[in-house]
Tab-separated table of N, CA and C in Angstrom:
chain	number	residue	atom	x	y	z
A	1	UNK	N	24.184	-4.397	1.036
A	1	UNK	CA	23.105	-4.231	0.066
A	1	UNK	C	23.680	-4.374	-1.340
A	2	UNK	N	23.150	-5.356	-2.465
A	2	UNK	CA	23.123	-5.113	-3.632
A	2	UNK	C	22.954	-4.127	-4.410
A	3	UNK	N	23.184	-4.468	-5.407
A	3	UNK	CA	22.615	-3.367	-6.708
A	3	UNK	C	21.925	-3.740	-6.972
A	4	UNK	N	21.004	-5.172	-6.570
A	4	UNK	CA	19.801	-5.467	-7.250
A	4	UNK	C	18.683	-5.256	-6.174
A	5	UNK	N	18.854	-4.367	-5.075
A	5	UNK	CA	18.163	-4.282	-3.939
A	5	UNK	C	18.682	-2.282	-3.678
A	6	UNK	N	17.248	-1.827	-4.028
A	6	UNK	CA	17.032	-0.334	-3.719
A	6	UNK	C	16.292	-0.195	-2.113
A	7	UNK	N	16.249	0.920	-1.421
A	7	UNK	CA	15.102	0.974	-0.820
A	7	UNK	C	15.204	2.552	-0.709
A	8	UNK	N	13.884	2.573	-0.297
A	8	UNK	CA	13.474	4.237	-0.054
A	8	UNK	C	12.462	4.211	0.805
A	9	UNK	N	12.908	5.403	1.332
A	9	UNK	CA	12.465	6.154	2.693
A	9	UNK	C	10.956	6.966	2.673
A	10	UNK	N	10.148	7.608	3.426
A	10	UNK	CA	9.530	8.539	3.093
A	10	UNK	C	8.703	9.331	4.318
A	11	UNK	N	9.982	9.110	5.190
A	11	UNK	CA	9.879	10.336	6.665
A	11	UNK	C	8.992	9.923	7.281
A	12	UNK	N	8.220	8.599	7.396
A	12	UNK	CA	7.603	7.856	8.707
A	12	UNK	C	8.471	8.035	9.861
A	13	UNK	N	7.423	8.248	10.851
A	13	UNK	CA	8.408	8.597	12.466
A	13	UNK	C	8.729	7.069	12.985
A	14	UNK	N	8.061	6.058	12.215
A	14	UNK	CA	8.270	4.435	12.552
A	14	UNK	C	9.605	4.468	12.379
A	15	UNK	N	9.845	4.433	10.454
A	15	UNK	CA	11.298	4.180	9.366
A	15	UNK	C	12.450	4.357	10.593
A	16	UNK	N	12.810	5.248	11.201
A	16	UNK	CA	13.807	4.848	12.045
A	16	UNK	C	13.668	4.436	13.622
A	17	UNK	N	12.550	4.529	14.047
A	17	UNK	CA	12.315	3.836	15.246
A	17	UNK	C	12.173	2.270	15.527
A	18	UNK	N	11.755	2.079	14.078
A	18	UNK	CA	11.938	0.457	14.031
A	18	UNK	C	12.595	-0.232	13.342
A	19	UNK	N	13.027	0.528	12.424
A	19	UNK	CA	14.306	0.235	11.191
A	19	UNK	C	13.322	-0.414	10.465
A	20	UNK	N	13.043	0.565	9.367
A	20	UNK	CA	12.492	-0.327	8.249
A	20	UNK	C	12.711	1.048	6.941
A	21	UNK	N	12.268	0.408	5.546
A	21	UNK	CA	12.151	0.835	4.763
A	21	UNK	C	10.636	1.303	4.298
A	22	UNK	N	10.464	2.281	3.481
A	22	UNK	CA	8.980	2.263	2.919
A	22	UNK	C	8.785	1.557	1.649
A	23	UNK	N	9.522	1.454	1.113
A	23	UNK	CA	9.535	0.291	-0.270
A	23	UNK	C	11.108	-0.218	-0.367
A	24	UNK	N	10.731	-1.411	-0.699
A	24	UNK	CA	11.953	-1.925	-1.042
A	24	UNK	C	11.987	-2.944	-2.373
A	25	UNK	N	12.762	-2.472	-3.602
A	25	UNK	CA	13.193	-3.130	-4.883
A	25	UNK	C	14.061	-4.006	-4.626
A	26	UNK	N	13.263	-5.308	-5.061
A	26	UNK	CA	14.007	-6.529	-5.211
A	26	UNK	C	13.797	-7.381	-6.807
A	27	UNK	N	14.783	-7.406	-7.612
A	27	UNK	CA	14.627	-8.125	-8.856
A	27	UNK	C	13.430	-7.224	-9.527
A	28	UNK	N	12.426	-8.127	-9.796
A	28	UNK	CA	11.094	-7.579	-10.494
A	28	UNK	C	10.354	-7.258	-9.969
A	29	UNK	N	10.258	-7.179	-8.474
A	29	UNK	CA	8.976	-6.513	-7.066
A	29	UNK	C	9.551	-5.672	-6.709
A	30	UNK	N	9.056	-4.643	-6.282
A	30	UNK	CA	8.791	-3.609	-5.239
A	30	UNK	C	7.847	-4.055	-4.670
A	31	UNK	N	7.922	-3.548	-2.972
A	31	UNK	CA	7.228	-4.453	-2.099
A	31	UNK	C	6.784	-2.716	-1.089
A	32	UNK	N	5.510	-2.852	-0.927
A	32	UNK	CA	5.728	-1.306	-0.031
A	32	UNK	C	4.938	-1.780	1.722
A	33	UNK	N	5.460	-1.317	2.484
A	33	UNK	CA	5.639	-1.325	3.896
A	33	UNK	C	4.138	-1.170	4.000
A	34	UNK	N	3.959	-1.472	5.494
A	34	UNK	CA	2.195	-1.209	5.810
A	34	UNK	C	2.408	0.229	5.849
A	35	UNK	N	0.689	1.179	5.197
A	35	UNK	CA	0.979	2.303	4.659
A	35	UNK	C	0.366	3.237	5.371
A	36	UNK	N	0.073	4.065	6.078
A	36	UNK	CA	-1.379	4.529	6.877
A	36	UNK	C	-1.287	6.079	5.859
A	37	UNK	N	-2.642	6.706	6.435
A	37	UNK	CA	-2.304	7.920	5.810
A	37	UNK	C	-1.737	9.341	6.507
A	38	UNK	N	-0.897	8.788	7.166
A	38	UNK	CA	-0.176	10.051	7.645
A	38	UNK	C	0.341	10.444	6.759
A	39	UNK	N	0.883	11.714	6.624
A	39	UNK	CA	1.909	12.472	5.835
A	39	UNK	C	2.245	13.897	6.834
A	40	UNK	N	3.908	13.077	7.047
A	40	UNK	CA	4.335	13.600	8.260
A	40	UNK	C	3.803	13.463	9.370
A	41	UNK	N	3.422	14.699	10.522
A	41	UNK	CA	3.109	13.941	11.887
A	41	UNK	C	1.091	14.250	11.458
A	42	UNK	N	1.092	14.175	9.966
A	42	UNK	CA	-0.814	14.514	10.265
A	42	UNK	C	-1.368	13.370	9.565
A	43	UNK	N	-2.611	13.123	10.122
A	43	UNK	CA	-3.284	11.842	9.555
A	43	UNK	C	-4.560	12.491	9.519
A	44	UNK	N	-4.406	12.403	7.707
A	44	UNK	CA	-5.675	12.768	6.943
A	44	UNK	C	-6.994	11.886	7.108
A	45	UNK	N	-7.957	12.185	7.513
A	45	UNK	CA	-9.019	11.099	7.033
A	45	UNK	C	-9.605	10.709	8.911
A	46	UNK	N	-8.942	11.397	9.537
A	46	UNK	CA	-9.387	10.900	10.706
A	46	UNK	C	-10.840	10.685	11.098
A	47	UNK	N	-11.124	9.460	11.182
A	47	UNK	CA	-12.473	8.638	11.477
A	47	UNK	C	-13.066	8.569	10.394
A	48	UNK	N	-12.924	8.409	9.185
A	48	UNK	CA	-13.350	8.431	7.859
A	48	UNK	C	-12.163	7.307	7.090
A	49	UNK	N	-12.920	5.447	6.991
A	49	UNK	CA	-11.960	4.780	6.532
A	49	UNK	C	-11.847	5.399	5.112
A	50	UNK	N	-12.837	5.418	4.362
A	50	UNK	CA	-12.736	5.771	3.180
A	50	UNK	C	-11.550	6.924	2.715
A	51	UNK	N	-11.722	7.835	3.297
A	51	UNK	CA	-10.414	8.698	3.268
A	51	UNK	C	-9.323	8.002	3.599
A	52	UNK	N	-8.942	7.985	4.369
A	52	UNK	CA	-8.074	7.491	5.058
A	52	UNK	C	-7.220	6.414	4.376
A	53	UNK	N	-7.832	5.793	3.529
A	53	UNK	CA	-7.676	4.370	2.383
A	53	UNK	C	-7.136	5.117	1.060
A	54	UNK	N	-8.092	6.058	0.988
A	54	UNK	CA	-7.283	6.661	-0.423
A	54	UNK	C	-5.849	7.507	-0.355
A	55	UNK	N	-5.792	7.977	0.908
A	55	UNK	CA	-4.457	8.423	1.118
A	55	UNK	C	-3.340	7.575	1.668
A	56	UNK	N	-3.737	6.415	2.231
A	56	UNK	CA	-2.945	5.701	2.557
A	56	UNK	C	-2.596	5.173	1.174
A	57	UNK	N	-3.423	4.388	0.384
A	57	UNK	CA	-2.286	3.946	-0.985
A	57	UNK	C	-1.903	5.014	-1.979
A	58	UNK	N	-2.518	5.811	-1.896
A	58	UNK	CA	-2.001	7.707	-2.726
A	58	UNK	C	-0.221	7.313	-2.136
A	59	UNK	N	-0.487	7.201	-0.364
A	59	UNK	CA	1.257	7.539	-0.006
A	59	UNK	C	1.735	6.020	-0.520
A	60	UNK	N	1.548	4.766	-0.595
A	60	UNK	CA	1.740	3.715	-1.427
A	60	UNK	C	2.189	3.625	-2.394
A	61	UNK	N	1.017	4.597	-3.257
A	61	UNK	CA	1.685	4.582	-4.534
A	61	UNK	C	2.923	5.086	-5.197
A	62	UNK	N	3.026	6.683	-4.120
A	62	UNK	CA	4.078	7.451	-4.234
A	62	UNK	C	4.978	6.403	-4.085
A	63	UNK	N	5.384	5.556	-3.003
A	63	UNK	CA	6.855	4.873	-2.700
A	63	UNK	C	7.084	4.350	-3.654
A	64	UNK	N	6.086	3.709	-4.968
A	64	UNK	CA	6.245	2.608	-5.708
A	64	UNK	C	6.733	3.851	-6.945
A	65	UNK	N	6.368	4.964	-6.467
A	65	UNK	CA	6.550	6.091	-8.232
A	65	UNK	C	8.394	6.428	-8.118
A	66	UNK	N	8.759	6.484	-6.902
A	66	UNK	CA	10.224	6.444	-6.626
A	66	UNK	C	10.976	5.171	-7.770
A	67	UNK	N	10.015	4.363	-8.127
A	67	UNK	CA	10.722	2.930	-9.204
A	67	UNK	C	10.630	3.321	-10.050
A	68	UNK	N	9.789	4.734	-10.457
A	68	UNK	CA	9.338	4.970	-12.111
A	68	UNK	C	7.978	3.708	-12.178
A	69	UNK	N	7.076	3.873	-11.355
A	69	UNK	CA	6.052	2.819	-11.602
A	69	UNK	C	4.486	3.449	-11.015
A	70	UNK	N	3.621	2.490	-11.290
A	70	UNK	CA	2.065	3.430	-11.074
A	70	UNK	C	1.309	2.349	-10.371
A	71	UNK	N	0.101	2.629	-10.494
A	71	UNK	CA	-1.125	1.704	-10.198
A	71	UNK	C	-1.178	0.482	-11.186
A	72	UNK	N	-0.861	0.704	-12.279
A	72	UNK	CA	-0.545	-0.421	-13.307
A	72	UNK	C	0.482	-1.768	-13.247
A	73	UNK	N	1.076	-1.216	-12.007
A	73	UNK	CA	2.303	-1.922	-11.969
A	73	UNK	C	1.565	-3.150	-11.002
A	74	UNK	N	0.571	-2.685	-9.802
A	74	UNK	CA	0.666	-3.190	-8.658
A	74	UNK	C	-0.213	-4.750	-9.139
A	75	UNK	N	0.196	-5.537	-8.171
A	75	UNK	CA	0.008	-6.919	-8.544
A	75	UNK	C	-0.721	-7.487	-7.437
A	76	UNK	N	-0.413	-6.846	-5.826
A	76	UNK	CA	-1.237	-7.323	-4.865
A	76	UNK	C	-1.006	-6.073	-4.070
A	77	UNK	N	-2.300	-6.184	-3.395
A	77	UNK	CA	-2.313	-5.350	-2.427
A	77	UNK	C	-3.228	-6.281	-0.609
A	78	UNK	N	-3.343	-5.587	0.401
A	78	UNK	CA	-3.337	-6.393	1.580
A	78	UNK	C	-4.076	-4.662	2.352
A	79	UNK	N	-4.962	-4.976	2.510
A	79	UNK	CA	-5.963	-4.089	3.685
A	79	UNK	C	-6.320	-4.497	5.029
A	80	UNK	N	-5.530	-3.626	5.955
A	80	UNK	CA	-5.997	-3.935	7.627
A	80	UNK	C	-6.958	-2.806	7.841
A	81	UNK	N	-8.155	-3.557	8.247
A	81	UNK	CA	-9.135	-2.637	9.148
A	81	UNK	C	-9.127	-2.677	10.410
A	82	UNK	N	-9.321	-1.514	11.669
A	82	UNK	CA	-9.815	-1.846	12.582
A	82	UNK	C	-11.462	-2.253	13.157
A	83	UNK	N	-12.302	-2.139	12.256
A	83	UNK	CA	-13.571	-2.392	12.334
A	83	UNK	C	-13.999	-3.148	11.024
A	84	UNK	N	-15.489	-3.703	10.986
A	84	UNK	CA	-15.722	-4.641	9.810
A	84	UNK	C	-16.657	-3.756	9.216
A	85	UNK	N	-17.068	-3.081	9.563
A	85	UNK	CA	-17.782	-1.878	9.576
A	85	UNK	C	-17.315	-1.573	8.144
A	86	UNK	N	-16.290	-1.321	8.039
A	86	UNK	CA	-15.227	0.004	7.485
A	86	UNK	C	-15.212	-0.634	5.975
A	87	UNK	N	-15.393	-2.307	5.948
A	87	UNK	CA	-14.809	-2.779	4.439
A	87	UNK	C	-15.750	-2.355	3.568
A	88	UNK	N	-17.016	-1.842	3.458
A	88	UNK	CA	-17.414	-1.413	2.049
A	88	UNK	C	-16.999	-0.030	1.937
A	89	UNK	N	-16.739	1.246	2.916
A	89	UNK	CA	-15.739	1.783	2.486
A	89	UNK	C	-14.468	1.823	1.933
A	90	UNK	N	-13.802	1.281	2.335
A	90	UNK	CA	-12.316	0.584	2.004
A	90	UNK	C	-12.310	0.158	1.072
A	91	UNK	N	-13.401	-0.932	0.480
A	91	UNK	CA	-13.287	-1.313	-0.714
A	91	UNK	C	-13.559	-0.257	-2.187
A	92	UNK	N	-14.533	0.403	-1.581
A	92	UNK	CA	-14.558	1.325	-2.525
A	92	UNK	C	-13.429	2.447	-2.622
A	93	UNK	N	-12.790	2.497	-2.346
A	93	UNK	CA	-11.237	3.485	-2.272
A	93	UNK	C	-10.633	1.981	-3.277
A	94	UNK	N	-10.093	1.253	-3.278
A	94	UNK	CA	-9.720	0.007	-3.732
A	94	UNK	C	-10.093	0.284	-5.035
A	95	UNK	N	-11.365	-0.048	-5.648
A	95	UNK	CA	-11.762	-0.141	-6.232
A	95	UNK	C	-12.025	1.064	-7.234
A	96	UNK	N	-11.690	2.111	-6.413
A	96	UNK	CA	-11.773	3.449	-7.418
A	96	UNK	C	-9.942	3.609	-8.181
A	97	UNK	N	-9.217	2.905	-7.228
A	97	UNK	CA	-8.182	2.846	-7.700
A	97	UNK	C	-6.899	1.421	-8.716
A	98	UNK	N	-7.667	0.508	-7.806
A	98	UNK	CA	-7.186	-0.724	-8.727
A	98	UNK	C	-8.448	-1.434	-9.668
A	99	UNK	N	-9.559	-1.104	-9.606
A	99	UNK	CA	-10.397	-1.457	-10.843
A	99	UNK	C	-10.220	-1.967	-11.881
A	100	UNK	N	-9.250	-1.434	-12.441
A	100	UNK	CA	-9.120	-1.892	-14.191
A	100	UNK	C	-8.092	-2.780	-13.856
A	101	UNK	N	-7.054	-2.745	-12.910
A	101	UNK	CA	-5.831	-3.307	-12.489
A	101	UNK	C	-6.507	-4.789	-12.158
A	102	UNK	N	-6.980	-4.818	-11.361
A	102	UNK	CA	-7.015	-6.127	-10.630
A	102	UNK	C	-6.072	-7.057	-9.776
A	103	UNK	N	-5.890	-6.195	-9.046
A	103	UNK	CA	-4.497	-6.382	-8.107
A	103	UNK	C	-4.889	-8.190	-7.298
A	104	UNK	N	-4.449	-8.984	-7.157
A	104	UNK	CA	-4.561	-10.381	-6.139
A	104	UNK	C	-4.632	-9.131	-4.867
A	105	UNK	N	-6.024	-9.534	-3.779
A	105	UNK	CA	-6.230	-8.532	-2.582
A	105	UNK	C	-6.545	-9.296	-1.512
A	106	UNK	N	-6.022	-8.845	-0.158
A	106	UNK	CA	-6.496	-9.497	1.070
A	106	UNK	C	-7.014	-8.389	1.674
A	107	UNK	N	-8.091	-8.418	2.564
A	107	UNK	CA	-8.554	-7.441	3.327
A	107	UNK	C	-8.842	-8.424	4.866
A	108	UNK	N	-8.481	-7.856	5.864
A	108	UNK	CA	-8.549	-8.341	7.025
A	108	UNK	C	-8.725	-7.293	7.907
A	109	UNK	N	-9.447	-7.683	9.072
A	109	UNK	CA	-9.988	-6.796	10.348
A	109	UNK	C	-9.159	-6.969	11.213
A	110	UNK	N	-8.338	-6.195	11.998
A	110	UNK	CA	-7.384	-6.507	13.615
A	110	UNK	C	-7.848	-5.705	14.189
A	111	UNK	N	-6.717	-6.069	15.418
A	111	UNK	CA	-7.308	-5.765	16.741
A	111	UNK	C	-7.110	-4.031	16.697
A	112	UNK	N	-6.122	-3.349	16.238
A	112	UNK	CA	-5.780	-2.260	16.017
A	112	UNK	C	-4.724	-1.879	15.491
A	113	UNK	N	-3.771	-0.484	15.969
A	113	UNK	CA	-2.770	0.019	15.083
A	113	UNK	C	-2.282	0.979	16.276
A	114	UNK	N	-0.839	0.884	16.124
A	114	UNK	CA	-0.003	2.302	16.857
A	114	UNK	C	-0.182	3.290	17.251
A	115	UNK	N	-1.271	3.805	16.400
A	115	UNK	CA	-2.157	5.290	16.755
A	115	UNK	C	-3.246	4.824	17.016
A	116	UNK	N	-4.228	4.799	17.632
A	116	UNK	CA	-5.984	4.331	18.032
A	116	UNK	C	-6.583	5.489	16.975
A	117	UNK	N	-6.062	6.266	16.487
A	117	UNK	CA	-6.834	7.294	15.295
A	117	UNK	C	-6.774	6.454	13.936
A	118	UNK	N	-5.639	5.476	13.680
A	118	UNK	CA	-5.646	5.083	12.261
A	118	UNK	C	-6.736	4.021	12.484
A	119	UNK	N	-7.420	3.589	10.662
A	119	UNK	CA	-8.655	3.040	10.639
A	119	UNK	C	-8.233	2.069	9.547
A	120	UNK	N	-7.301	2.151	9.118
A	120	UNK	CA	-7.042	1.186	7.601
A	120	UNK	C	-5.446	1.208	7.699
A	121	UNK	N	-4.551	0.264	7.381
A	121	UNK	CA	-3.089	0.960	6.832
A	121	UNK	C	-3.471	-0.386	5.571
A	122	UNK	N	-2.458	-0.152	5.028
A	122	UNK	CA	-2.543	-0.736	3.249
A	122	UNK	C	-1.086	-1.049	2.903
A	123	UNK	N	-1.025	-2.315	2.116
A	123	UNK	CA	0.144	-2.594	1.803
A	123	UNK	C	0.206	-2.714	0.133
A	124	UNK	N	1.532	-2.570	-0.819
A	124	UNK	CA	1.139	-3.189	-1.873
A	124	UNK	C	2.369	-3.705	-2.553
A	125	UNK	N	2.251	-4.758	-3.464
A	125	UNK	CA	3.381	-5.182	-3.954
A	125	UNK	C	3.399	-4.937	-5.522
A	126	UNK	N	4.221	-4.611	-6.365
A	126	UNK	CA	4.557	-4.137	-7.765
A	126	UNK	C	5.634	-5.051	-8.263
A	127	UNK	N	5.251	-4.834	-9.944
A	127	UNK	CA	6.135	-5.730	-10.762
A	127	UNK	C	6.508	-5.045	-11.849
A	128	UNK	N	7.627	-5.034	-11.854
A	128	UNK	CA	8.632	-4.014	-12.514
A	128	UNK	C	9.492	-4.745	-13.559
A	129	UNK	N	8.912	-5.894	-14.052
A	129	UNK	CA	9.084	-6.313	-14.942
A	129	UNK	C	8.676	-6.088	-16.305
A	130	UNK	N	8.920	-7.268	-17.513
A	130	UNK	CA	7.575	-7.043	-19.074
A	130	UNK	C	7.002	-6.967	-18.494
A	131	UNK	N	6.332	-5.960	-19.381
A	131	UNK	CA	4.614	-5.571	-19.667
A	131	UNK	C	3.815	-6.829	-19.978
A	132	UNK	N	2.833	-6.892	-19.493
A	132	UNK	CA	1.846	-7.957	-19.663
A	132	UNK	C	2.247	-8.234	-20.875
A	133	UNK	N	1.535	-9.075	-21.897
A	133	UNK	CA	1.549	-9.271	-23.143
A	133	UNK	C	3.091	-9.998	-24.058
A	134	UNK	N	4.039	-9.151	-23.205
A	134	UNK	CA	5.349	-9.561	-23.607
A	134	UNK	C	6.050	-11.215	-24.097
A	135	UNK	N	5.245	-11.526	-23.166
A	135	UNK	CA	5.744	-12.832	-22.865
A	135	UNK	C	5.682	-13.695	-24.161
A	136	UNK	N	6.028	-15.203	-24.017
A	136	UNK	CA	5.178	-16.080	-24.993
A	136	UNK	C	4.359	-16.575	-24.319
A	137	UNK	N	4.068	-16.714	-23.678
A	137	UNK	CA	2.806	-18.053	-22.798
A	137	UNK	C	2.059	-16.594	-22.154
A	138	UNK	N	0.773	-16.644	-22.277
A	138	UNK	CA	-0.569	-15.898	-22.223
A	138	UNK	C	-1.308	-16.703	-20.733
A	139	UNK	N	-1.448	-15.722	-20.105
A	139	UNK	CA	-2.109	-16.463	-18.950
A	139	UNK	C	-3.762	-16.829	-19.400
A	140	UNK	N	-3.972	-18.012	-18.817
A	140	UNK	CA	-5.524	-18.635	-19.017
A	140	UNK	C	-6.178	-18.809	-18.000
């Protein structure tokens, strides 16, 4: 591992069963793992996507606050549902949280998830670079 490559953990019973990280800093991204809303062995929100969405990128966001970074930072984010049902909930968790942001977003329906209780997991990617504006060339 580099010095230009961090990662951090955050006590998923996956992180060592499958070897992975919960975020990982590379250059100017932080990149965060698919997110559900467990915390520890409990999953908040059970049968309620809407819940379930806000705590899943709540624990998202946390991995990305380990960079010194926020909701401001995030640049894309990626939503798995298990039902189609679920996306105007989901979106509205989204939307209560990246709103002003305007994150690039995918939302997609599968077949399911590891637990048959989870209803959403959430991914997101951050830029830990200048601040908007910095630059010379202005996006159009």
């Amino acid at each position: 591992m580099t010095e230009a490559v961090r990662r951090v953990q955050n006590g998923s019973p996956w992180e060592d069963s499958i070897g992975f990280a919960r975020a990982v800093a590379a250059g100017d991204r932080v990149l965060v793992a698919g997110t559900t809303s467990f915390r520890g062995p409990v999953l908040h929100g059970e049968g309620d996507p809407y819940e379930q969405a806000k705590v899943a990128f709540a624990n998202a966001l946390a991995a990305i606050g380990e960079f010194g970074l926020g909701a401001d930072s995030v640049i894309r984010t990626r939503m798995y549902l298990t039902h189609v049902r679920d996306v105007d909930a989901v979106g509205r968790a989204h939307l209560e949280l990246f709103g002003a942001v305007r994150p690039a977003a995918t939302l997609v329906v599968v077949t399911g998830f590891v637990d048959p209780r989870i209803l959403v997991e959430v991914e997101i990617e951050a830029f830990r670079g200048a601040p908007a504006g910095d630059t010379a060339e202005e996006s159009r």
